[in-house]
Each structure stands twice: as structure tokens, then as C-alpha cells.
């Protein structure tokens, strides 16, 4: 049986992440309060932002920008979007 967590993004019990997605305290906080579904959605947005905005992950400012966007996304606040991105048709 899979573990569940009360997801701060979706405000409901959903499947939990199997392990912390980041090292340290921040990763443990995310594992305790973010669902697997929300984390996977964040990873997709993160990938689009990195690619479309040509972020250099060796640059501390780029990493800080992504952490800010992650907090906004998981907190249900508006985030930057990749220009020209068209979501796939359902």
C-alpha cells in the first residue's frame, strides 16, 4: 500500500513521494507536504523553464530563480511560463 500525504498544492490526500526529491531539510519538507502528482507537474514546468529561458544550472541566480518558481507553483501562486508553450490537447 502506498503512502499518502496532505498535498499543499491540491489541498487533499494524494500519493506521497517515495523519497525526498532534494537533499537536506528542504527535501524532507517537500516529501512531507507535496504529492507525487504535484512534484511531477513541477518537474515538467521546471524543464520547460530551463529550456525556454536557457537557464544555466551552474549559475546560482538560475538555481535561485527555479527555487522561487517552485515555491510559487507548490503554493498555488502564479508562476512564470515558458513563452510560446502550448499545452497538449486533451
PDB file of N, CA and C in Angstrom:
ATOM      1  N   UNK A   1       0.841  -1.174   0.000  1.00  0.00           N
ATOM      2  CA  UNK A   1       0.000   0.000   0.000  1.00  0.00           C
ATOM      3  C   UNK A   1       0.889   1.241   0.000  1.00  0.00           C
ATOM      4  N   UNK A   2       0.550   2.210  -0.841  1.00  0.00           N
ATOM      5  CA  UNK A   2       1.388   3.402  -0.950  1.00  0.00           C
ATOM      6  C   UNK A   2       1.055   4.401   0.154  1.00  0.00           C
ATOM      7  N   UNK A   3       2.047   5.177   0.499  1.00  0.00           N
ATOM      8  CA  UNK A   3       1.890   6.234   1.492  1.00  0.00           C
ATOM      9  C   UNK A   3       1.141   7.400   0.872  1.00  0.00           C
ATOM     10  N   UNK A   4       0.443   8.170   1.704  1.00  0.00           N
ATOM     11  CA  UNK A   4      -0.211   9.381   1.218  1.00  0.00           C
ATOM     12  C   UNK A   4       0.272  10.567   2.031  1.00  0.00           C
ATOM     13  N   UNK A   5       0.027  11.742   1.488  1.00  0.00           N
ATOM     14  CA  UNK A   5       0.403  12.989   2.141  1.00  0.00           C
ATOM     15  C   UNK A   5      -0.689  14.009   1.838  1.00  0.00           C
ATOM     16  N   UNK A   6      -0.916  14.938   2.776  1.00  0.00           N
ATOM     17  CA  UNK A   6      -1.850  16.023   2.500  1.00  0.00           C
ATOM     18  C   UNK A   6      -1.075  17.045   1.672  1.00  0.00           C
ATOM     19  N   UNK A   7      -1.405  17.131   0.391  1.00  0.00           N
ATOM     20  CA  UNK A   7      -0.667  17.952  -0.560  1.00  0.00           C
ATOM     21  C   UNK A   7      -1.018  19.429  -0.390  1.00  0.00           C
ATOM     22  N   UNK A   8       0.005  20.249  -0.202  1.00  0.00           N
ATOM     23  CA  UNK A   8      -0.242  21.683  -0.032  1.00  0.00           C
ATOM     24  C   UNK A   8      -0.709  22.347  -1.319  1.00  0.00           C
ATOM     25  N   UNK A   9      -0.407  21.788  -2.460  1.00  0.00           N
ATOM     26  CA  UNK A   9      -0.870  22.363  -3.726  1.00  0.00           C
ATOM     27  C   UNK A   9      -2.338  22.033  -3.977  1.00  0.00           C
ATOM     28  N   UNK A  10      -2.713  20.781  -3.800  1.00  0.00           N
ATOM     29  CA  UNK A  10      -4.067  20.338  -4.128  1.00  0.00           C
ATOM     30  C   UNK A  10      -5.005  20.255  -2.924  1.00  0.00           C
ATOM     31  N   UNK A  11      -4.465  20.482  -1.730  1.00  0.00           N
ATOM     32  CA  UNK A  11      -5.274  20.501  -0.511  1.00  0.00           C
ATOM     33  C   UNK A  11      -6.112  19.235  -0.338  1.00  0.00           C
ATOM     34  N   UNK A  12      -5.473  18.098  -0.604  1.00  0.00           N
ATOM     35  CA  UNK A  12      -6.134  16.809  -0.397  1.00  0.00           C
ATOM     36  C   UNK A  12      -5.080  15.725  -0.228  1.00  0.00           C
ATOM     37  N   UNK A  13      -5.515  14.588   0.297  1.00  0.00           N
ATOM     38  CA  UNK A  13      -4.630  13.437   0.464  1.00  0.00           C
ATOM     39  C   UNK A  13      -4.359  12.804  -0.899  1.00  0.00           C
ATOM     40  N   UNK A  14      -3.090  12.707  -1.239  1.00  0.00           N
ATOM     41  CA  UNK A  14      -2.669  12.097  -2.501  1.00  0.00           C
ATOM     42  C   UNK A  14      -1.438  11.242  -2.241  1.00  0.00           C
ATOM     43  N   UNK A  15      -1.038  10.460  -3.242  1.00  0.00           N
ATOM     44  CA  UNK A  15       0.158   9.624  -3.111  1.00  0.00           C
ATOM     45  C   UNK A  15       1.371  10.482  -2.783  1.00  0.00           C
ATOM     46  N   UNK A  16       2.170   9.988  -1.834  1.00  0.00           N
ATOM     47  CA  UNK A  16       3.370  10.697  -1.392  1.00  0.00           C
ATOM     48  C   UNK A  16       4.561  10.365  -2.288  1.00  0.00           C
ATOM     49  N   UNK A  17       5.563  11.215  -2.230  1.00  0.00           N
ATOM     50  CA  UNK A  17       6.836  10.935  -2.899  1.00  0.00           C
ATOM     51  C   UNK A  17       7.527   9.792  -2.155  1.00  0.00           C
ATOM     52  N   UNK A  18       8.152   8.856  -2.858  1.00  0.00           N
ATOM     53  CA  UNK A  18       8.785   7.720  -2.182  1.00  0.00           C
ATOM     54  C   UNK A  18      10.064   8.097  -1.423  1.00  0.00           C
ATOM     55  N   UNK A  19      10.683   9.230  -1.790  1.00  0.00           N
ATOM     56  CA  UNK A  19      11.905   9.689  -1.134  1.00  0.00           C
ATOM     57  C   UNK A  19      12.002  11.205  -1.308  1.00  0.00           C
ATOM     58  N   UNK A  20      12.788  11.883  -0.472  1.00  0.00           N
ATOM     59  CA  UNK A  20      12.922  13.342  -0.610  1.00  0.00           C
ATOM     60  C   UNK A  20      13.500  13.701  -1.986  1.00  0.00           C
ATOM     61  N   UNK A  21      12.892  14.657  -2.691  1.00  0.00           N
ATOM     62  CA  UNK A  21      13.357  14.997  -4.034  1.00  0.00           C
ATOM     63  C   UNK A  21      14.586  15.901  -4.054  1.00  0.00           C
ATOM     64  N   UNK A  22      14.912  16.487  -2.913  1.00  0.00           N
ATOM     65  CA  UNK A  22      16.089  17.343  -2.785  1.00  0.00           C
ATOM     66  C   UNK A  22      16.843  16.919  -1.530  1.00  0.00           C
ATOM     67  N   UNK A  23      18.129  17.226  -1.450  1.00  0.00           N
ATOM     68  CA  UNK A  23      18.869  16.875  -0.241  1.00  0.00           C
ATOM     69  C   UNK A  23      18.501  17.792   0.931  1.00  0.00           C
ATOM     70  N   UNK A  24      18.707  17.295   2.128  1.00  0.00           N
ATOM     71  CA  UNK A  24      18.576  18.111   3.322  1.00  0.00           C
ATOM     72  C   UNK A  24      17.153  18.373   3.775  1.00  0.00           C
ATOM     73  N   UNK A  25      17.062  19.405   4.614  1.00  0.00           N
ATOM     74  CA  UNK A  25      15.792  19.769   5.242  1.00  0.00           C
ATOM     75  C   UNK A  25      14.719  20.115   4.204  1.00  0.00           C
ATOM     76  N   UNK A  26      15.089  20.832   3.158  1.00  0.00           N
ATOM     77  CA  UNK A  26      14.120  21.234   2.128  1.00  0.00           C
ATOM     78  C   UNK A  26      13.498  20.010   1.473  1.00  0.00           C
ATOM     79  N   UNK A  27      14.275  19.021   1.153  1.00  0.00           N
ATOM     80  CA  UNK A  27      13.761  17.800   0.551  1.00  0.00           C
ATOM     81  C   UNK A  27      12.805  17.069   1.468  1.00  0.00           C
ATOM     82  N   UNK A  28      13.115  17.047   2.768  1.00  0.00           N
ATOM     83  CA  UNK A  28      12.237  16.394   3.730  1.00  0.00           C
ATOM     84  C   UNK A  28      10.916  17.151   3.865  1.00  0.00           C
ATOM     85  N   UNK A  29      10.972  18.488   3.846  1.00  0.00           N
ATOM     86  CA  UNK A  29       9.754  19.299   3.908  1.00  0.00           C
ATOM     87  C   UNK A  29       8.868  19.037   2.693  1.00  0.00           C
ATOM     88  N   UNK A  30       9.489  18.962   1.518  1.00  0.00           N
ATOM     89  CA  UNK A  30       8.727  18.706   0.289  1.00  0.00           C
ATOM     90  C   UNK A  30       8.098  17.320   0.350  1.00  0.00           C
ATOM     91  N   UNK A  31       8.857  16.314   0.756  1.00  0.00           N
ATOM     92  CA  UNK A  31       8.320  14.961   0.838  1.00  0.00           C
ATOM     93  C   UNK A  31       7.134  14.893   1.806  1.00  0.00           C
ATOM     94  N   UNK A  32       7.166  15.673   2.868  1.00  0.00           N
ATOM     95  CA  UNK A  32       6.105  15.640   3.876  1.00  0.00           C
ATOM     96  C   UNK A  32       4.866  16.436   3.481  1.00  0.00           C
ATOM     97  N   UNK A  33       4.971  17.323   2.469  1.00  0.00           N
ATOM     98  CA  UNK A  33       3.832  18.210   2.189  1.00  0.00           C
ATOM     99  C   UNK A  33       3.442  18.327   0.720  1.00  0.00           C
ATOM    100  N   UNK A  34       4.117  17.591  -0.155  1.00  0.00           N
ATOM    101  CA  UNK A  34       3.840  17.694  -1.594  1.00  0.00           C
ATOM    102  C   UNK A  34       3.580  16.297  -2.144  1.00  0.00           C
ATOM    103  N   UNK A  35       2.531  16.170  -2.930  1.00  0.00           N
ATOM    104  CA  UNK A  35       2.193  14.868  -3.516  1.00  0.00           C
ATOM    105  C   UNK A  35       3.093  14.541  -4.709  1.00  0.00           C
ATOM    106  N   UNK A  36       3.107  13.276  -5.043  1.00  0.00           N
ATOM    107  CA  UNK A  36       3.851  12.815  -6.214  1.00  0.00           C
ATOM    108  C   UNK A  36       3.333  13.516  -7.469  1.00  0.00           C
ATOM    109  N   UNK A  37       2.005  13.655  -7.589  1.00  0.00           N
ATOM    110  CA  UNK A  37       1.395  14.318  -8.749  1.00  0.00           C
ATOM    111  C   UNK A  37       1.872  15.768  -8.866  1.00  0.00           C
ATOM    112  N   UNK A  38       1.848  16.515  -7.769  1.00  0.00           N
ATOM    113  CA  UNK A  38       2.268  17.915  -7.803  1.00  0.00           C
ATOM    114  C   UNK A  38       3.752  18.019  -8.148  1.00  0.00           C
ATOM    115  N   UNK A  39       4.571  17.115  -7.598  1.00  0.00           N
ATOM    116  CA  UNK A  39       6.005  17.162  -7.872  1.00  0.00           C
ATOM    117  C   UNK A  39       6.290  16.857  -9.347  1.00  0.00           C
ATOM    118  N   UNK A  40       5.582  15.900  -9.910  1.00  0.00           N
ATOM    119  CA  UNK A  40       5.780  15.580 -11.323  1.00  0.00           C
ATOM    120  C   UNK A  40       5.358  16.756 -12.208  1.00  0.00           C
ATOM    121  N   UNK A  41       4.284  17.434 -11.842  1.00  0.00           N
ATOM    122  CA  UNK A  41       3.859  18.617 -12.597  1.00  0.00           C
ATOM    123  C   UNK A  41       4.897  19.734 -12.477  1.00  0.00           C
ATOM    124  N   UNK A  42       5.467  19.894 -11.277  1.00  0.00           N
ATOM    125  CA  UNK A  42       6.512  20.898 -11.111  1.00  0.00           C
ATOM    126  C   UNK A  42       7.724  20.553 -11.972  1.00  0.00           C
ATOM    127  N   UNK A  43       8.116  19.285 -12.010  1.00  0.00           N
ATOM    128  CA  UNK A  43       9.276  18.890 -12.809  1.00  0.00           C
ATOM    129  C   UNK A  43       9.064  19.216 -14.287  1.00  0.00           C
ATOM    130  N   UNK A  44       7.858  19.027 -14.785  1.00  0.00           N
ATOM    131  CA  UNK A  44       7.569  19.350 -16.187  1.00  0.00           C
ATOM    132  C   UNK A  44       7.691  20.847 -16.423  1.00  0.00           C
ATOM    133  N   UNK A  45       7.143  21.663 -15.512  1.00  0.00           N
ATOM    134  CA  UNK A  45       7.253  23.121 -15.648  1.00  0.00           C
ATOM    135  C   UNK A  45       8.716  23.553 -15.529  1.00  0.00           C
ATOM    136  N   UNK A  46       9.427  22.969 -14.583  1.00  0.00           N
ATOM    137  CA  UNK A  46      10.839  23.296 -14.397  1.00  0.00           C
ATOM    138  C   UNK A  46      11.635  23.031 -15.669  1.00  0.00           C
ATOM    139  N   UNK A  47      11.388  21.898 -16.298  1.00  0.00           N
ATOM    140  CA  UNK A  47      12.088  21.552 -17.538  1.00  0.00           C
ATOM    141  C   UNK A  47      11.791  22.579 -18.625  1.00  0.00           C
ATOM    142  N   UNK A  48      10.520  22.959 -18.758  1.00  0.00           N
ATOM    143  CA  UNK A  48      10.165  23.974 -19.762  1.00  0.00           C
ATOM    144  C   UNK A  48      10.865  25.298 -19.463  1.00  0.00           C
ATOM    145  N   UNK A  49      10.889  25.720 -18.200  1.00  0.00           N
ATOM    146  CA  UNK A  49      11.536  26.983 -17.846  1.00  0.00           C
ATOM    147  C   UNK A  49      13.034  26.933 -18.147  1.00  0.00           C
ATOM    148  N   UNK A  50      13.685  25.844 -17.789  1.00  0.00           N
ATOM    149  CA  UNK A  50      15.127  25.709 -18.047  1.00  0.00           C
ATOM    150  C   UNK A  50      15.399  25.791 -19.544  1.00  0.00           C
ATOM    151  N   UNK A  51      14.623  25.058 -20.329  1.00  0.00           N
ATOM    152  CA  UNK A  51      14.856  25.016 -21.775  1.00  0.00           C
ATOM    153  C   UNK A  51      14.510  26.328 -22.462  1.00  0.00           C
ATOM    154  N   UNK A  52      13.339  26.857 -22.194  1.00  0.00           N
ATOM    155  CA  UNK A  52      12.872  28.049 -22.907  1.00  0.00           C
ATOM    156  C   UNK A  52      13.597  29.323 -22.482  1.00  0.00           C
ATOM    157  N   UNK A  53      13.999  29.388 -21.219  1.00  0.00           N
ATOM    158  CA  UNK A  53      14.693  30.583 -20.724  1.00  0.00           C
ATOM    159  C   UNK A  53      16.210  30.409 -20.754  1.00  0.00           C
ATOM    160  N   UNK A  54      16.658  29.268 -21.279  1.00  0.00           N
ATOM    161  CA  UNK A  54      18.094  28.981 -21.424  1.00  0.00           C
ATOM    162  C   UNK A  54      18.837  29.184 -20.104  1.00  0.00           C
ATOM    163  N   UNK A  55      18.294  28.589 -19.043  1.00  0.00           N
ATOM    164  CA  UNK A  55      18.915  28.736 -17.728  1.00  0.00           C
ATOM    165  C   UNK A  55      20.152  27.867 -17.626  1.00  0.00           C
ATOM    166  N   UNK A  56      21.167  28.391 -16.986  1.00  0.00           N
ATOM    167  CA  UNK A  56      22.408  27.679 -16.734  1.00  0.00           C
ATOM    168  C   UNK A  56      22.362  27.205 -15.288  1.00  0.00           C
ATOM    169  N   UNK A  57      22.268  25.900 -15.076  1.00  0.00           N
ATOM    170  CA  UNK A  57      22.116  25.389 -13.724  1.00  0.00           C
ATOM    171  C   UNK A  57      23.402  25.477 -12.897  1.00  0.00           C
ATOM    172  N   UNK A  58      24.494  25.905 -13.501  1.00  0.00           N
ATOM    173  CA  UNK A  58      25.706  26.180 -12.743  1.00  0.00           C
ATOM    174  C   UNK A  58      25.675  27.592 -12.163  1.00  0.00           C
ATOM    175  N   UNK A  59      24.767  28.428 -12.655  1.00  0.00           N
ATOM    176  CA  UNK A  59      24.629  29.808 -12.205  1.00  0.00           C
ATOM    177  C   UNK A  59      23.746  29.857 -10.956  1.00  0.00           C
ATOM    178  N   UNK A  60      24.264  30.359  -9.839  1.00  0.00           N
ATOM    179  CA  UNK A  60      23.455  30.432  -8.612  1.00  0.00           C
ATOM    180  C   UNK A  60      22.165  31.240  -8.792  1.00  0.00           C
ATOM    181  N   UNK A  61      22.176  32.266  -9.618  1.00  0.00           N
ATOM    182  CA  UNK A  61      20.972  33.065  -9.839  1.00  0.00           C
ATOM    183  C   UNK A  61      19.888  32.237 -10.535  1.00  0.00           C
ATOM    184  N   UNK A  62      20.277  31.359 -11.465  1.00  0.00           N
ATOM    185  CA  UNK A  62      19.316  30.492 -12.145  1.00  0.00           C
ATOM    186  C   UNK A  62      18.714  29.485 -11.170  1.00  0.00           C
ATOM    187  N   UNK A  63      19.542  28.927 -10.295  1.00  0.00           N
ATOM    188  CA  UNK A  63      19.037  27.977  -9.300  1.00  0.00           C
ATOM    189  C   UNK A  63      18.102  28.665  -8.314  1.00  0.00           C
ATOM    190  N   UNK A  64      18.460  29.883  -7.913  1.00  0.00           N
ATOM    191  CA  UNK A  64      17.605  30.647  -7.001  1.00  0.00           C
ATOM    192  C   UNK A  64      16.260  30.968  -7.659  1.00  0.00           C
ATOM    193  N   UNK A  65      16.301  31.344  -8.935  1.00  0.00           N
ATOM    194  CA  UNK A  65      15.082  31.626  -9.690  1.00  0.00           C
ATOM    195  C   UNK A  65      14.173  30.393  -9.712  1.00  0.00           C
ATOM    196  N   UNK A  66      14.741  29.219  -9.989  1.00  0.00           N
ATOM    197  CA  UNK A  66      13.936  27.998 -10.038  1.00  0.00           C
ATOM    198  C   UNK A  66      13.356  27.641  -8.676  1.00  0.00           C
ATOM    199  N   UNK A  67      14.112  27.856  -7.607  1.00  0.00           N
ATOM    200  CA  UNK A  67      13.588  27.577  -6.266  1.00  0.00           C
ATOM    201  C   UNK A  67      12.410  28.507  -5.960  1.00  0.00           C
ATOM    202  N   UNK A  68      12.515  29.764  -6.366  1.00  0.00           N
ATOM    203  CA  UNK A  68      11.420  30.712  -6.166  1.00  0.00           C
ATOM    204  C   UNK A  68      10.188  30.268  -6.961  1.00  0.00           C
ATOM    205  N   UNK A  69      10.395  29.863  -8.212  1.00  0.00           N
ATOM    206  CA  UNK A  69       9.281  29.408  -9.039  1.00  0.00           C
ATOM    207  C   UNK A  69       8.663  28.132  -8.464  1.00  0.00           C
ATOM    208  N   UNK A  70       9.489  27.249  -7.917  1.00  0.00           N
ATOM    209  CA  UNK A  70       8.991  26.021  -7.304  1.00  0.00           C
ATOM    210  C   UNK A  70       8.077  26.354  -6.124  1.00  0.00           C
ATOM    211  N   UNK A  71       8.521  27.256  -5.262  1.00  0.00           N
ATOM    212  CA  UNK A  71       7.708  27.640  -4.109  1.00  0.00           C
ATOM    213  C   UNK A  71       6.393  28.270  -4.558  1.00  0.00           C
ATOM    214  N   UNK A  72       6.449  29.090  -5.589  1.00  0.00           N
ATOM    215  CA  UNK A  72       5.224  29.707  -6.109  1.00  0.00           C
ATOM    216  C   UNK A  72       4.280  28.638  -6.665  1.00  0.00           C
ATOM    217  N   UNK A  73       4.801  27.701  -7.433  1.00  0.00           N
ATOM    218  CA  UNK A  73       3.991  26.645  -8.023  1.00  0.00           C
ATOM    219  C   UNK A  73       3.346  25.784  -6.943  1.00  0.00           C
ATOM    220  N   UNK A  74       4.145  25.315  -6.005  1.00  0.00           N
ATOM    221  CA  UNK A  74       3.622  24.428  -4.966  1.00  0.00           C
ATOM    222  C   UNK A  74       2.698  25.152  -3.999  1.00  0.00           C
ATOM    223  N   UNK A  75       2.816  26.479  -3.930  1.00  0.00           N
ATOM    224  CA  UNK A  75       1.950  27.274  -3.072  1.00  0.00           C
ATOM    225  C   UNK A  75       0.738  27.834  -3.791  1.00  0.00           C
ATOM    226  N   UNK A  76       0.477  27.348  -5.004  1.00  0.00           N
ATOM    227  CA  UNK A  76      -0.684  27.789  -5.797  1.00  0.00           C
ATOM    228  C   UNK A  76      -0.666  29.277  -6.119  1.00  0.00           C
ATOM    229  N   UNK A  77       0.512  29.801  -6.342  1.00  0.00           N
ATOM    230  CA  UNK A  77       0.633  31.189  -6.778  1.00  0.00           C
ATOM    231  C   UNK A  77       1.070  31.197  -8.238  1.00  0.00           C
ATOM    232  N   UNK A  78       0.890  32.322  -8.872  1.00  0.00           N
ATOM    233  CA  UNK A  78       1.234  32.437 -10.291  1.00  0.00           C
ATOM    234  C   UNK A  78       2.736  32.254 -10.498  1.00  0.00           C
ATOM    235  N   UNK A  79       3.070  31.501 -11.539  1.00  0.00           N
ATOM    236  CA  UNK A  79       4.478  31.266 -11.882  1.00  0.00           C
ATOM    237  C   UNK A  79       4.744  31.787 -13.277  1.00  0.00           C
ATOM    238  N   UNK A  80       6.015  31.953 -13.586  1.00  0.00           N
ATOM    239  CA  UNK A  80       6.401  32.290 -14.949  1.00  0.00           C
ATOM    240  C   UNK A  80       6.077  31.091 -15.834  1.00  0.00           C
ATOM    241  N   UNK A  81       5.833  31.366 -17.085  1.00  0.00           N
ATOM    242  CA  UNK A  81       5.573  30.298 -18.052  1.00  0.00           C
ATOM    243  C   UNK A  81       6.582  30.424 -19.185  1.00  0.00           C
ATOM    244  N   UNK A  82       6.834  29.325 -19.826  1.00  0.00           N
ATOM    245  CA  UNK A  82       7.721  29.335 -20.982  1.00  0.00           C
ATOM    246  C   UNK A  82       6.972  30.008 -22.127  1.00  0.00           C
ATOM    247  N   UNK A  83       7.582  31.025 -22.722  1.00  0.00           N
ATOM    248  CA  UNK A  83       6.942  31.732 -23.828  1.00  0.00           C
ATOM    249  C   UNK A  83       6.721  30.777 -24.983  1.00  0.00           C
ATOM    250  N   UNK A  84       5.552  30.854 -25.582  1.00  0.00           N
ATOM    251  CA  UNK A  84       5.269  30.042 -26.742  1.00  0.00           C
ATOM    252  C   UNK A  84       4.854  28.615 -26.444  1.00  0.00           C
ATOM    253  N   UNK A  85       4.786  28.243 -25.158  1.00  0.00           N
ATOM    254  CA  UNK A  85       4.385  26.881 -24.829  1.00  0.00           C
ATOM    255  C   UNK A  85       2.889  26.722 -25.030  1.00  0.00           C
ATOM    256  N   UNK A  86       2.516  25.669 -25.740  1.00  0.00           N
ATOM    257  CA  UNK A  86       1.104  25.337 -25.960  1.00  0.00           C
ATOM    258  C   UNK A  86       0.888  23.956 -25.359  1.00  0.00           C
ATOM    259  N   UNK A  87       0.027  23.869 -24.317  1.00  0.00           N
ATOM    260  CA  UNK A  87      -0.195  22.563 -23.703  1.00  0.00           C
ATOM    261  C   UNK A  87      -0.798  21.566 -24.697  1.00  0.00           C
ATOM    262  N   UNK A  88      -0.472  20.288 -24.556  1.00  0.00           N
ATOM    263  CA  UNK A  88      -1.024  19.285 -25.468  1.00  0.00           C
ATOM    264  C   UNK A  88      -2.547  19.214 -25.332  1.00  0.00           C
ATOM    265  N   UNK A  89      -3.209  18.904 -26.418  1.00  0.00           N
ATOM    266  CA  UNK A  89      -4.669  18.775 -26.407  1.00  0.00           C
ATOM    267  C   UNK A  89      -5.057  17.552 -25.597  1.00  0.00           C
ATOM    268  N   UNK A  90      -6.148  17.679 -24.877  1.00  0.00           N
ATOM    269  CA  UNK A  90      -6.642  16.561 -24.066  1.00  0.00           C
ATOM    270  C   UNK A  90      -7.471  15.647 -24.902  1.00  0.00           C
TER     271      UNK A  90
END
